[in-house]
């Protein structure tokens, strides 16, 4: 989509005209004035769904009292939109999401395991001073209405998890789940954590050996709470863990793909899960899961942290043999990454008990 030009939706324009309570003649006069130069021809283009300059569209959106320019775009143009971080000057199109001011993009667009494209943004509350949030914007523009409806449980999953377990120091709290621009996009808004993603710390060798036990214990505490509440994280990897700057403790993030055990089927890729070096082999669409799946992922993260690199699956033993860790920890990590699942510890409580004296 060429974002230098926009097409407004005539039906949305007509709806906003009624909200302004203007006669058709008066509305046309004021619309033409809002269009600036060549106002009559431009106003005609707007009312017939033809292209106009972006800046003209923004002035018209302001005149109409629209929340932002995106909210009155032509539906066919909305279908061509990718996540906002891929646009030129995205904040010219929108500056707020509900009660949140959009400050800046944090990460470029990525693809979730179920194929949805999303990007992440730093948000600031419009009314509560100093309150920040992390917003993930998911693009649903390529999906049918039926597919969007089916994905609603995925897009609200993090909210459900947080409602179920309550505030927890090692699980990021969800603030809101917002359907945006007629369902073309969804925002998942989480609390802001001052910290760094674990994958970045591991890649840059910035996680000190002395910090590893605390990080792994607090990841485990988050998993234990999920399991005690009938929730399996099932797609845990370092990119879904934040390490707090202030104390080195871990926070689990991105819980949209968590599985609620009493509910089936659950949201999963229709073509099977893409390869993931941290995911347990038993994780598959509509297959029964136990906490052992998360214990495997935790073990793989632990092996990478202590070894300085991630071994191929099933080849952890020779790498761990060279790691400078206590023998008891060595044995525990091997058990956690065991194949098959039945050879792993049954629950996170046993794992945490085994590593509680690790410093």
Steps between C-alpha positions, in 0.01 A plus 500: 500500500637843400452704817561832322136481392190376679145407414234575758196278541189692380275304740716593800506863383121499468463354850719771650301765311188384684685521833593860417129572448567706188275535201637350182557842347676637809705184529620525139601862556703423812650184349618697197653762731684229695648365174694820429606581144286363216252434775191419296668235285676351802178489700337315210787247500455440871126443470550257210787303656776631271860562606601824669826620651581361843510847658156576357366178648640593839335844490169341405529249783551788743200687358282189529605439860639156414727338759776484237547473127510120507147486638353644178722333240338307219449135603691373196802709596487372857533146367839589351646630826794325663599562866547875558876480559541420129328825391667830425423737790235279663428751778370740237208256466436439868629639827280325755349161576209545738640662814861458387733735317725320250860606559731287285550160343707251703547205264449459124217286373522131594282195432340308784500121498145495361597723208369837621727797432552742788727776621560656842471859625573704809180662623436774756168548683327816387368592845703316767840665528798265472301187409659311209396190310622266227259468210503215248312580180379188314400533136186306399459673166550185290242298693131442439235601753465134600875463553512817708219375719680169554818685603326712763574239769870524409504878512334509841688202648755709690217694664334174606825365644557816706141499625543142610829528688489863619808723539827306496857634509619264225208520256440821308162655575261570216334844493261462210408323175367746243329425169616783276384650174201277433686183590785553254747504789512406867707660773610294800613747766723376785673667791835660425804318642835675512724221383653311211383197309683185598578405141686829453696449822599147401596599146723784623647293789377765745340261749763452770552148638406625847164627365397171337363316809268787597374544145425128464338472842266790432408364157417177682289682759294657223451161333409336831222754556366446148495123553329529838222690323456248219701692239784372279724766345601250222703740281756633745828630359745778598321751278196464729692581820598841633777543757439799725774759510455572869543152650565243226172316554309356203153581370307275261339688211286437190248262654265509201597140411467358850271198520217483751491129580125469556428648158528320167565553221735793543661745264787340310641513148282306259804367315682392814751686711803647321839382618612640833815387677343561842162333449431149628442242228160405643357848435270465200153619401229358728736261679476453879769684692645493852739732686783282366474692170591825677766324708670398177500860372631623836776238482604604151522864608704395803740294289556793263559737791764284672668372182511829310325349199201279425594141411299301247202329658601173661870596511509697824709254703847570351443875520388485862802285585718804426287750693620621839192409702444274803450131426145507641405787265659315208282197572184709540548677168555171319177366649308809390601461133449126494326329211236362540292725726440222753868518601475865606402626846123491544461858618681831537494473879744208484729693265502808722569288806799343323657837413407702808860508633657578164691829513 
